[in-house]
XYZ file of N, CA and C in Angstrom:
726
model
N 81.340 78.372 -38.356
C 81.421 77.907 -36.961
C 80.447 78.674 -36.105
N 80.901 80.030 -36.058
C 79.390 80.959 -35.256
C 78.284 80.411 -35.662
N 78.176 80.808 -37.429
C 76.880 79.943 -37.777
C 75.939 79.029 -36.946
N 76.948 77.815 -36.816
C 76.537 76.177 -36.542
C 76.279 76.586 -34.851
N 77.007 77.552 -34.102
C 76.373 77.502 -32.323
C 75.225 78.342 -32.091
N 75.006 79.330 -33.359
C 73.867 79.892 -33.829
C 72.666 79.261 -33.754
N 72.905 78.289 -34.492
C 71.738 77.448 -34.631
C 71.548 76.790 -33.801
N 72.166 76.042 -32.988
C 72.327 75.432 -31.945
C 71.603 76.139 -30.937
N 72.022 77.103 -30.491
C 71.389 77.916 -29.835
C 69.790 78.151 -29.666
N 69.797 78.528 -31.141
C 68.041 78.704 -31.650
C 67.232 77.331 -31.006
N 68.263 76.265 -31.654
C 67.050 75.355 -31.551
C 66.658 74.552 -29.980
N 67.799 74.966 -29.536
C 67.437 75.193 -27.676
C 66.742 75.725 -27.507
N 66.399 76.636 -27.834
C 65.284 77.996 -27.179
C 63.730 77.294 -27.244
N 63.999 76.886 -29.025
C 62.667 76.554 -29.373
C 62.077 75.364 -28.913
N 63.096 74.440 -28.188
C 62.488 73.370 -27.713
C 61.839 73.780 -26.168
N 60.841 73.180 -26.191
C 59.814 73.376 -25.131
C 60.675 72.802 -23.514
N 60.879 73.537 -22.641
C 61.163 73.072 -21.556
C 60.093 71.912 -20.638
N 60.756 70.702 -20.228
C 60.073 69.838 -19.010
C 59.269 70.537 -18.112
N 57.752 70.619 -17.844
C 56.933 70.613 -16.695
C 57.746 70.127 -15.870
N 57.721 71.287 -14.703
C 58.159 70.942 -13.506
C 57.521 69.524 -12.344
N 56.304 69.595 -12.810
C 56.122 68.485 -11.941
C 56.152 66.487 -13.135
N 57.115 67.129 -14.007
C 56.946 65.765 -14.626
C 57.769 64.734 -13.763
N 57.404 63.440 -13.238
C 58.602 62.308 -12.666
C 59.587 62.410 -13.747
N 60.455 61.428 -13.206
C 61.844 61.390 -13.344
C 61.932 59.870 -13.384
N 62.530 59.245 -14.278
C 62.676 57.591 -13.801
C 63.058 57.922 -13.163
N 63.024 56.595 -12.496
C 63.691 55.680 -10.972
C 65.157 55.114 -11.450
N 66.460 55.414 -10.762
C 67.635 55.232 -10.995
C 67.411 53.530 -11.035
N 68.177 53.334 -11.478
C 68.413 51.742 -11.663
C 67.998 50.949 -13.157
N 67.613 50.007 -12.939
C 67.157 49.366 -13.769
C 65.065 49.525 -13.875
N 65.066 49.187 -15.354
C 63.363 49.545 -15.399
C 62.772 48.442 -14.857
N 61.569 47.958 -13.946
C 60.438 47.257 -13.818
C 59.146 47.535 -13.979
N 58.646 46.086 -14.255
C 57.340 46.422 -14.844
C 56.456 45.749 -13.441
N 55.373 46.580 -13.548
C 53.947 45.656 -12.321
C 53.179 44.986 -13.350
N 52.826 43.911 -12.699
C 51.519 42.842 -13.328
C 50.270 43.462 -12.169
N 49.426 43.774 -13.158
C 48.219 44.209 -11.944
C 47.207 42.744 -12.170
N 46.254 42.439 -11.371
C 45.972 41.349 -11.227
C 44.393 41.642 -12.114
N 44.457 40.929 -12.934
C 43.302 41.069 -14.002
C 42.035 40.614 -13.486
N 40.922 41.130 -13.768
C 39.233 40.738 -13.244
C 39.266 39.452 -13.724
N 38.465 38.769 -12.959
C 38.172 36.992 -13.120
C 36.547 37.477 -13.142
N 36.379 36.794 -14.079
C 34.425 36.573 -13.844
C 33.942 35.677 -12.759
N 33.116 36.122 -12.147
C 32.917 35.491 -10.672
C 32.289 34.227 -11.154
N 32.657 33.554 -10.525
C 32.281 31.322 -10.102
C 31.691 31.201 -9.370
N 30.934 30.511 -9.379
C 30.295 29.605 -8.175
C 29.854 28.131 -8.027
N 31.585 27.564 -7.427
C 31.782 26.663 -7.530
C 30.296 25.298 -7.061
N 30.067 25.971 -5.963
C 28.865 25.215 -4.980
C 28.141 24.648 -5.937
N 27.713 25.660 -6.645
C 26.160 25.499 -7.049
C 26.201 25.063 -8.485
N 27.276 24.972 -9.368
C 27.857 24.236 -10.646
C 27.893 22.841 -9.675
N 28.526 22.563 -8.827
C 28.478 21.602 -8.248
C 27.309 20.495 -8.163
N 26.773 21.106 -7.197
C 25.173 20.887 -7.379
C 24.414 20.315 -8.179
N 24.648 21.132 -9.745
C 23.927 21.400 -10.877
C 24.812 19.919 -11.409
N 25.644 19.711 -11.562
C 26.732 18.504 -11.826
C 25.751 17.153 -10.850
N 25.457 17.424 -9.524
C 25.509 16.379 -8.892
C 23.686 15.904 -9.557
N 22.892 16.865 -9.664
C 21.443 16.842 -10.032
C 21.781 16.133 -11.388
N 21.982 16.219 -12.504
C 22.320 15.896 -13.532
C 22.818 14.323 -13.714
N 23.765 14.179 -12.707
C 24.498 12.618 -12.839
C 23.100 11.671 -12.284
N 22.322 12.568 -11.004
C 21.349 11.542 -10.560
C 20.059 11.292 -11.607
N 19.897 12.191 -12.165
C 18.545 12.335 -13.461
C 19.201 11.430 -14.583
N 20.354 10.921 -15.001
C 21.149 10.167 -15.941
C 21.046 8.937 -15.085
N 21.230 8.654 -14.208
C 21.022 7.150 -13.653
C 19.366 6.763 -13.142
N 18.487 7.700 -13.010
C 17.402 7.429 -12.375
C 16.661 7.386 -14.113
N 16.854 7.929 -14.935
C 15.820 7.790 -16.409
C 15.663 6.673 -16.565
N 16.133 5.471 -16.297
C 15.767 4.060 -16.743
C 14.856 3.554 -16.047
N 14.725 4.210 -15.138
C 13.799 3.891 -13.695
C 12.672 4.673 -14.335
N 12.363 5.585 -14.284
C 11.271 6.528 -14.747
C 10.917 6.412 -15.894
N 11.722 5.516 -16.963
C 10.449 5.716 -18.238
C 10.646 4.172 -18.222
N 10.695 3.105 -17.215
C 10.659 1.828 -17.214
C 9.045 1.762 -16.834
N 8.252 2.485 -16.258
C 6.770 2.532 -15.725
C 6.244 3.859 -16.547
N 6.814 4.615 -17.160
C 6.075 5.621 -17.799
C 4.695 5.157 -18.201
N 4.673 4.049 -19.064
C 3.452 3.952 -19.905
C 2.225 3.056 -18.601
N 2.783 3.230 -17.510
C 1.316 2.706 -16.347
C 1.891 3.889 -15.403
N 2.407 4.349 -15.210
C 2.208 5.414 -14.448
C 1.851 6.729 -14.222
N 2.269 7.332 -15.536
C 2.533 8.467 -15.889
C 1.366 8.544 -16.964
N 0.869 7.519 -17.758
C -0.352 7.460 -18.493
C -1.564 6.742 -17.949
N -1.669 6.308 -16.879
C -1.943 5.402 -16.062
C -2.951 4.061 -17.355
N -1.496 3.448 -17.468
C -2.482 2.521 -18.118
C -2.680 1.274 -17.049
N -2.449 1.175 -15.693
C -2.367 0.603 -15.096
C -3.458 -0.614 -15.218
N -4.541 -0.013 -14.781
C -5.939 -0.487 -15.142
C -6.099 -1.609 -16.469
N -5.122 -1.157 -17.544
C -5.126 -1.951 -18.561
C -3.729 -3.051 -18.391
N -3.136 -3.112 -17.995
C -2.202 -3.768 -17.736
C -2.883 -5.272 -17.732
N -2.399 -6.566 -18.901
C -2.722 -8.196 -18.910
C -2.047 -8.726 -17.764
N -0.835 -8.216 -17.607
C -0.179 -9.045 -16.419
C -0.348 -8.259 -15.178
N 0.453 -8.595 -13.902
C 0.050 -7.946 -12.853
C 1.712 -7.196 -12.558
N 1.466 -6.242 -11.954
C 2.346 -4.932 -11.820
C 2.677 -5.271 -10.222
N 4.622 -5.413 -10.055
C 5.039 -5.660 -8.960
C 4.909 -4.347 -8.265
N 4.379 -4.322 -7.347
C 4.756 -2.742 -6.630
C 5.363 -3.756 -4.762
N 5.531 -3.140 -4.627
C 7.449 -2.573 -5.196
C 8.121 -3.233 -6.377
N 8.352 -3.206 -6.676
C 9.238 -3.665 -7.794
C 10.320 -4.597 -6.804
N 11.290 -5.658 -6.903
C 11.990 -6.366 -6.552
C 13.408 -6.417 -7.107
N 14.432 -6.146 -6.511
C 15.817 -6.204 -7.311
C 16.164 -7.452 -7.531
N 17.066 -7.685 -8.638
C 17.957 -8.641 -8.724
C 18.957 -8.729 -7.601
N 19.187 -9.846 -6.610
C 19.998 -9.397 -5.504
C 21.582 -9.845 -6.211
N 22.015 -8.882 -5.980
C 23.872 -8.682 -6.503
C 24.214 -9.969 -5.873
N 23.880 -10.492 -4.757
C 24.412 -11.625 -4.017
C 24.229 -13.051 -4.472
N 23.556 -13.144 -5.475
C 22.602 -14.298 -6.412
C 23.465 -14.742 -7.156
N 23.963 -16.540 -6.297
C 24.697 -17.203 -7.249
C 24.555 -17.787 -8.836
N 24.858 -17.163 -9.532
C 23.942 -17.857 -10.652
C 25.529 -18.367 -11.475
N 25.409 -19.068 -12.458
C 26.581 -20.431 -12.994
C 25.947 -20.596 -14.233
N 26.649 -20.794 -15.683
C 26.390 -21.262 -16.474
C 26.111 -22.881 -16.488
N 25.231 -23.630 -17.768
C 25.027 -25.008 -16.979
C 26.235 -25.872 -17.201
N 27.661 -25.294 -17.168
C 28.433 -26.031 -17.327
C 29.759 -25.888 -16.338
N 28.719 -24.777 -15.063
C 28.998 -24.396 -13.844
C 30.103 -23.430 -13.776
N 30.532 -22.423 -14.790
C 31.262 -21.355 -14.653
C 30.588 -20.449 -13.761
N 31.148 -19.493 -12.842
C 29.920 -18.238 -12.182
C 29.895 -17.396 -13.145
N 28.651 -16.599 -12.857
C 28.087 -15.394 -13.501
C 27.890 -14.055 -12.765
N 28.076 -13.265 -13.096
C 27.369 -12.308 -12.320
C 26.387 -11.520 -12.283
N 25.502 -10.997 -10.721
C 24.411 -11.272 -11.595
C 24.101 -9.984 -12.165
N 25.095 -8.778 -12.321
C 25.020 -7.394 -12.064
C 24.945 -8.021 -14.275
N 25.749 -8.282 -14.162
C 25.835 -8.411 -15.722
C 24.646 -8.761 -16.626
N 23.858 -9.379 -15.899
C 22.279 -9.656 -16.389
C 21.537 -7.856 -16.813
N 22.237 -6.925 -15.993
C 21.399 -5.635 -15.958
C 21.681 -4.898 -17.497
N 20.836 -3.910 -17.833
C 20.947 -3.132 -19.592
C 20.102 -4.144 -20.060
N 19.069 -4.639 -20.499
C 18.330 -5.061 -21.369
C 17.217 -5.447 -20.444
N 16.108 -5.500 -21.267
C 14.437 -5.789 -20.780
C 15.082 -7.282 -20.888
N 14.740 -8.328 -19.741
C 14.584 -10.187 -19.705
C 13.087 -10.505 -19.682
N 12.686 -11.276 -20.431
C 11.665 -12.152 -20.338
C 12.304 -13.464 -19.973
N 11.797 -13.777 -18.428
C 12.091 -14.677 -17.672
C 11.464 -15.968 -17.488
N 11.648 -16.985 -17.826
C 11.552 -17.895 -17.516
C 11.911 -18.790 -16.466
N 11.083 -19.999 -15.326
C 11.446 -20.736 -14.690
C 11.258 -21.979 -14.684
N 11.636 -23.160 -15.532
C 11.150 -24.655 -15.158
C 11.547 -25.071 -14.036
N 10.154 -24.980 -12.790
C 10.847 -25.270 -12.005
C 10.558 -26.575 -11.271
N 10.152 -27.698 -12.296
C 10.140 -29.085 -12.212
C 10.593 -29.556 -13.378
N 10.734 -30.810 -14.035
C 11.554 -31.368 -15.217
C 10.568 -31.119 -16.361
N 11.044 -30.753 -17.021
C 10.573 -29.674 -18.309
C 9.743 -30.530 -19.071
N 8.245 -31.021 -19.122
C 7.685 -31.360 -19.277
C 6.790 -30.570 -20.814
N 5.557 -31.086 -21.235
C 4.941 -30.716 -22.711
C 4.672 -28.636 -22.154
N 4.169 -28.833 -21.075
C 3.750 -27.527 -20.449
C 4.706 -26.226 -20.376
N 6.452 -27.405 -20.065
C 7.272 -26.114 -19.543
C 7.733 -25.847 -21.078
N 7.861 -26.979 -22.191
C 8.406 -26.812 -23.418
C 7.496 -25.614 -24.339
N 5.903 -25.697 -23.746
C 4.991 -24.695 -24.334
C 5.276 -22.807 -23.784
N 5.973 -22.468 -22.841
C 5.767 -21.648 -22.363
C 7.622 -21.432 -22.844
N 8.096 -22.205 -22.927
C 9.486 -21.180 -23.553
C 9.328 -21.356 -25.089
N 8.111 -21.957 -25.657
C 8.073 -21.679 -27.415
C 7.087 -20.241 -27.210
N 6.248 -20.047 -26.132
C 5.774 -18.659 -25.841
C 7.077 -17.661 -25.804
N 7.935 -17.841 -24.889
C 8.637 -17.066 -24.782
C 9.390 -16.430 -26.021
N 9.867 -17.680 -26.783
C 10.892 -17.060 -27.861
C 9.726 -16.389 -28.899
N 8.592 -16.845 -29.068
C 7.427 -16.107 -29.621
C 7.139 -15.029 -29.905
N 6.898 -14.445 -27.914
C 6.658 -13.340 -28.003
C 7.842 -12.213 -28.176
N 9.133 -12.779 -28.031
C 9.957 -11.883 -28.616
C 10.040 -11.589 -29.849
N 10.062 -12.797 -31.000
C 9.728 -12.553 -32.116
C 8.524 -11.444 -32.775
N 7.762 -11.406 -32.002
C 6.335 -10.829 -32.485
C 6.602 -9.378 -32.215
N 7.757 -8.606 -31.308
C 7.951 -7.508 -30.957
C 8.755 -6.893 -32.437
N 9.054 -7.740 -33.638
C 9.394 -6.698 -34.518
C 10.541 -6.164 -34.399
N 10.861 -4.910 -35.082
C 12.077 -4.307 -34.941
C 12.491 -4.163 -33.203
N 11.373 -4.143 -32.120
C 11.873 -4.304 -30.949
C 12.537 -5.243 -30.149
N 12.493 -6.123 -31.185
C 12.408 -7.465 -30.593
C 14.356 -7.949 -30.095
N 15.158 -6.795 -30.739
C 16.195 -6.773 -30.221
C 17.065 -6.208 -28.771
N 15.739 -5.473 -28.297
C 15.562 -4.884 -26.942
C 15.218 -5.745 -25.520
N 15.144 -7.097 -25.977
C 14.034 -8.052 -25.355
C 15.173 -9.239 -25.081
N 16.037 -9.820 -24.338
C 16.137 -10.702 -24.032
C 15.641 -12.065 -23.171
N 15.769 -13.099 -23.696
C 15.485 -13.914 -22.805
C 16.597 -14.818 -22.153
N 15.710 -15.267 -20.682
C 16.550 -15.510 -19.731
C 16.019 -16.790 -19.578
N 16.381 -17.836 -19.019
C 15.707 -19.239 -18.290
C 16.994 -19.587 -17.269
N 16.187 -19.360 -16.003
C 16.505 -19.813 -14.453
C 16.339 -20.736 -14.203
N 17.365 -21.880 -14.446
C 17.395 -23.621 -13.900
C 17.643 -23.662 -12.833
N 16.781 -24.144 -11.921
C 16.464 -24.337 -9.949
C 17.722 -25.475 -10.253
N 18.586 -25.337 -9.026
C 19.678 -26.748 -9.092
C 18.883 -27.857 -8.901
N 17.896 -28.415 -8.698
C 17.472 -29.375 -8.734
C 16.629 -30.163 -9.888
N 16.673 -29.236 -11.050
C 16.088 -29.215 -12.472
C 16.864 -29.822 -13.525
N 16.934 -30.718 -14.310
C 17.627 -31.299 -15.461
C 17.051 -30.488 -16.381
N 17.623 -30.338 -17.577
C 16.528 -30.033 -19.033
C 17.700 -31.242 -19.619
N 16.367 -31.501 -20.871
C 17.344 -32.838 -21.666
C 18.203 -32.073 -22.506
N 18.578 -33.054 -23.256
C 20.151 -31.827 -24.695
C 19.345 -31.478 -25.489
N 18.348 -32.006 -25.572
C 17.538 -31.468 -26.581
C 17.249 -29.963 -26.572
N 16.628 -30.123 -25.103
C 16.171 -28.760 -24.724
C 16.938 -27.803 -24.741
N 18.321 -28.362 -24.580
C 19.106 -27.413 -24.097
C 19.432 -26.488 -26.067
N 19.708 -27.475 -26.732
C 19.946 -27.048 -27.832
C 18.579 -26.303 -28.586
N 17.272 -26.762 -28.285
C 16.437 -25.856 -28.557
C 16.472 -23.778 -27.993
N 16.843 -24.360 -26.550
C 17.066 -23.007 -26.453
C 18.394 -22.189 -26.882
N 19.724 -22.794 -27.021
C 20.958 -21.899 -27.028
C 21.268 -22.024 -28.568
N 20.781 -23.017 -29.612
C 21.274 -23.262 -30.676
C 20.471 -22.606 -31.884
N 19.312 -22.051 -31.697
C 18.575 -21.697 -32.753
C 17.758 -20.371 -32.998
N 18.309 -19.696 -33.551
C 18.005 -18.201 -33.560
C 18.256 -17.542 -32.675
N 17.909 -16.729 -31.951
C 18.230 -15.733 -31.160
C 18.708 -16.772 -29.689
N 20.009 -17.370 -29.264
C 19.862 -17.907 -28.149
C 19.010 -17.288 -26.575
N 18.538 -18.122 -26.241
C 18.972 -17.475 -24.836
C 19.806 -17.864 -23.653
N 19.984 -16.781 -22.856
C 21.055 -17.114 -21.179
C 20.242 -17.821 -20.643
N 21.227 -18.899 -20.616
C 20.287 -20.456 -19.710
C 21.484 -20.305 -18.469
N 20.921 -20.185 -17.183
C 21.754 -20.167 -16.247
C 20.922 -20.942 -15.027
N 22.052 -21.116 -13.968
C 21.554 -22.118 -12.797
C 21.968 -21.147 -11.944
N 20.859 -21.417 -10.412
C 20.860 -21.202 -9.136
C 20.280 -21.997 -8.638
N 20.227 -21.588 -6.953
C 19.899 -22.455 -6.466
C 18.293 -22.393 -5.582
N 17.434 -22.900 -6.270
C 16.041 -22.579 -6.073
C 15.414 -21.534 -4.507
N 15.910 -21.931 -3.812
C 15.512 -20.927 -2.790
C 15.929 -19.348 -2.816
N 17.552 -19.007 -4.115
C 17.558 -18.170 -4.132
C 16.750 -17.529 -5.113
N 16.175 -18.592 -6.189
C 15.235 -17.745 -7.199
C 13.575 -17.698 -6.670
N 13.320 -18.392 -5.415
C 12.127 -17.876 -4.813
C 12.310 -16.618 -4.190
N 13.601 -16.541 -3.499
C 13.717 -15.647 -2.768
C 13.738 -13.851 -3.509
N 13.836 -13.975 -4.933
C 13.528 -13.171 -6.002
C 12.442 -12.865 -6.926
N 11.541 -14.101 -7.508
C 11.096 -14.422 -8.115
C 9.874 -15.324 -7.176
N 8.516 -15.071 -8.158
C 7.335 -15.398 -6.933
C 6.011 -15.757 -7.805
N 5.588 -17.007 -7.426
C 4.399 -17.463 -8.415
C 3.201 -16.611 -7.622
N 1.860 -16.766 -8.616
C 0.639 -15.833 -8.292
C 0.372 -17.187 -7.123
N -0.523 -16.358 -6.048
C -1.362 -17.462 -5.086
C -2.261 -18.377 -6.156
N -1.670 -20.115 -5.040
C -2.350 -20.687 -6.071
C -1.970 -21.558 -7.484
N -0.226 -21.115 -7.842
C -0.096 -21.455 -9.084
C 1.229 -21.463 -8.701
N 2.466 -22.170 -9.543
C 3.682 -22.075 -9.517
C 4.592 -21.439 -10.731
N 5.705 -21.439 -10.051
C 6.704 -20.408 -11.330
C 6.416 -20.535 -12.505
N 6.558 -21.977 -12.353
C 6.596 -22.862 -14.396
C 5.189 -22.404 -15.318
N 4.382 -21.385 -14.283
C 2.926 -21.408 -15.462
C 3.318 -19.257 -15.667
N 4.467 -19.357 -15.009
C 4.530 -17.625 -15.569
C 5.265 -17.638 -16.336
N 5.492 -16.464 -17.136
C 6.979 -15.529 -17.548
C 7.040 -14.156 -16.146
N 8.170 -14.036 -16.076
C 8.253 -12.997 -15.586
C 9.037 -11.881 -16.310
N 8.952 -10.578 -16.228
C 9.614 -9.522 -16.433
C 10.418 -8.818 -16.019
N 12.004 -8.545 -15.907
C 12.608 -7.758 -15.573
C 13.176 -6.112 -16.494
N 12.870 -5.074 -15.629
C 13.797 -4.381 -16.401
C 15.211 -3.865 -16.630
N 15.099 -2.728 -17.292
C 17.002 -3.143 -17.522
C 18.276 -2.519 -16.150
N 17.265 -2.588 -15.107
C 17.885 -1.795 -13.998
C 17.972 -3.071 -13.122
N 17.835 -4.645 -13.897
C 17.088 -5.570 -13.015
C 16.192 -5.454 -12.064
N 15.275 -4.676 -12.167
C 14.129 -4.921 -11.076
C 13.022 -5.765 -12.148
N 12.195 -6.810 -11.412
C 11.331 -7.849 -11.552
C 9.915 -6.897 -11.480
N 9.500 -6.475 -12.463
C 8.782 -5.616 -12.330
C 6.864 -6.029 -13.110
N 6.964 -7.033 -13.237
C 5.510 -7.891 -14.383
C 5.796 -9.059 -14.243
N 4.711 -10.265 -13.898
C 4.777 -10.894 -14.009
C 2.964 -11.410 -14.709
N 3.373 -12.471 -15.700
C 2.201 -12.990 -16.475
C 1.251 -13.803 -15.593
N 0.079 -13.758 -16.461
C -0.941 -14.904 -15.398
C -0.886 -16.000 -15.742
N -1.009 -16.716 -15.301
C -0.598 -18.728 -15.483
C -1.299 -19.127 -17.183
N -0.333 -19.780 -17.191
C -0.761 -20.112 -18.851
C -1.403 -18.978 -19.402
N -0.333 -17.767 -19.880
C -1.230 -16.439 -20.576
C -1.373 -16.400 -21.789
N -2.174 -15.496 -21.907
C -2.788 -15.673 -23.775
C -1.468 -14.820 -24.356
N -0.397 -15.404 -25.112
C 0.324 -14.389 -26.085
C 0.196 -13.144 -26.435
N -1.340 -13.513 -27.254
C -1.777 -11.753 -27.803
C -1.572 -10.502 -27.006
N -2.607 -10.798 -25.544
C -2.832 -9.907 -24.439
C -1.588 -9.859 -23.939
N -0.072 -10.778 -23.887
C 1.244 -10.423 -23.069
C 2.119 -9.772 -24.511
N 1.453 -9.877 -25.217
C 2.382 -9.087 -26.383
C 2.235 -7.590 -26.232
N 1.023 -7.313 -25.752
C 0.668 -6.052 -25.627
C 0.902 -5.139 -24.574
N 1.499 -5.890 -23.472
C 2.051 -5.465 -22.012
C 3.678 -4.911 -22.996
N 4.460 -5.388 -23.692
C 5.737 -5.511 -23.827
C 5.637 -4.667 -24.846
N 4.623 -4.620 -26.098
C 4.794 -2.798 -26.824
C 4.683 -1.640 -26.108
N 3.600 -2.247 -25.169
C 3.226 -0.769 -24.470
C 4.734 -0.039 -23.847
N 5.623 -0.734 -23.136
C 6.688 -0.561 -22.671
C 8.152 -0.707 -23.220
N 7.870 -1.475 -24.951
C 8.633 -0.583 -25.631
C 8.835 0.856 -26.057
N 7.007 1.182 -25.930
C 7.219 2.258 -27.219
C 7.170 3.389 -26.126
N 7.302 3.031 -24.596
C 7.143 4.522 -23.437
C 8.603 4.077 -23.218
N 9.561 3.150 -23.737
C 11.117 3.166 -23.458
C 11.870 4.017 -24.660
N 11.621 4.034 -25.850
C 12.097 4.420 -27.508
C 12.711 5.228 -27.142
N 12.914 5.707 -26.353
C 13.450 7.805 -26.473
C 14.750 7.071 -25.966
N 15.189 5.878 -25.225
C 16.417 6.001 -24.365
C 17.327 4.439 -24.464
N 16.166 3.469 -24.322
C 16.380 1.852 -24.215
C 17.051 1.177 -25.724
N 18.353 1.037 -25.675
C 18.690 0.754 -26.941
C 19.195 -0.739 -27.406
N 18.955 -1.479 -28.598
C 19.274 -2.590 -28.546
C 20.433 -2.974 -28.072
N 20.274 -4.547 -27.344
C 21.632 -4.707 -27.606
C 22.163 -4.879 -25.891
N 22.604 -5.342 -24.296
C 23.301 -4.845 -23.749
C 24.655 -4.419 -23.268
């Protein structure tokens, strides 16, 4: 028994007494602090910004490499057809109707290059020659040639026979045969001084702007070569198909 308070004793001694200035918990119950952790600094503005620059360079690229190959290379000078400056929109307001008078819209025409057509008297040996040009020169574009739609704008005052009609919608690659009403496709669309619609093609690109139009009765070869040139300055972005 002495023994055991013996030891007891000892091993009091040997334990090291508390520093006087050590704290003391806090009576009660324990809590903990959340200290508020470093954030890596933001800047919302200018991500902003960088967001808003970005969305406009994604909608304006179709615009900018739609003229790359005459502007930016200036093949202008070489250009067969003649170059709209300004360029002309498709007006959103443009009644256009299938010919079996459903509406269309005309925003939906936009995403693909149109080679445009207008008979804009009764489709005669002349107007039948210039849409076998048309489907032609799409053909002749090759693997591009799926980038290339064609369009034909019937003035309401224009018949085509069934024939015609089935020449254009029934055989190989159709095309959008649609109606308006002629003052609104002047009011878009514009013959050279001198000559009328029915001896052009015209060109739209895929942003619908009317941007080329051919010279009256044009040589194929020389308008085939307007439409590579502006495939092959579109390749990086313009994809088949709209």
């Amino acid at each position: 028994m002495t023994n055991a308070l013996s030891d007891g004793q000892d091993h009091g001694r040997d334990a090291a007494p508390a520093p006087a200035d050590t704290p003391l918990p806090p009576a009660g119950p324990v809590t903990l602090a959340v200290h508020t952790l470093p954030m890596p600094e933001l800047d919302p503005p200018r991500r902003s910004r960088w967001t808003l620059w970005l969305v406009l360079l994604v909608c304006a690229a179709p615009v900018v490499a739609s003229y790359f190959s005459f502007y930016v290379l200036d093949l202008r000078g070489r250009a067969y057809g003649d170059l709209i400056t300004p360029t002309r929109d498709l007006p959103a307001a443009m009644a256009l109707t299938t010919l079996q008078g459903a509406p269309v819209a005309a925003d939906s025409l936009k995403g693909q290059w149109l080679l445009t057509y207008v008979p804009d008297r009764a489709c005669d040996t002349g107007c039948e020659r210039m849409l076998f040009m048309q489907r032609q020169l799409r053909e002749m574009l090759g693997k591009d040639r799926d980038r290339l739609d064609k369009l034909v704008l019937v003035p309401d005052d224009v018949t085509l026979t069934p024939a015609q009609v089935d020449a254009l919608t029934a055989h190989g690659a159709p095309a959008t045969v649609l109606r308006a009403s002629r003052a609104a496709i002047e009011g878009w669309l514009m013959a050279a001084p001198g000559h009328r619609m029915g001896e052009h093609l015209f060109l739209v690109d895929p942003m619908g702007r009317w941007m080329l139009r051919s010279p009256a009765a044009p040589d194929p070869s020389s308008m085939k070569k307007d439409l590579e040139r502006l495939m092959r300055a579109n390749a990086g972005w313009d994809k088949p198909g709209r």
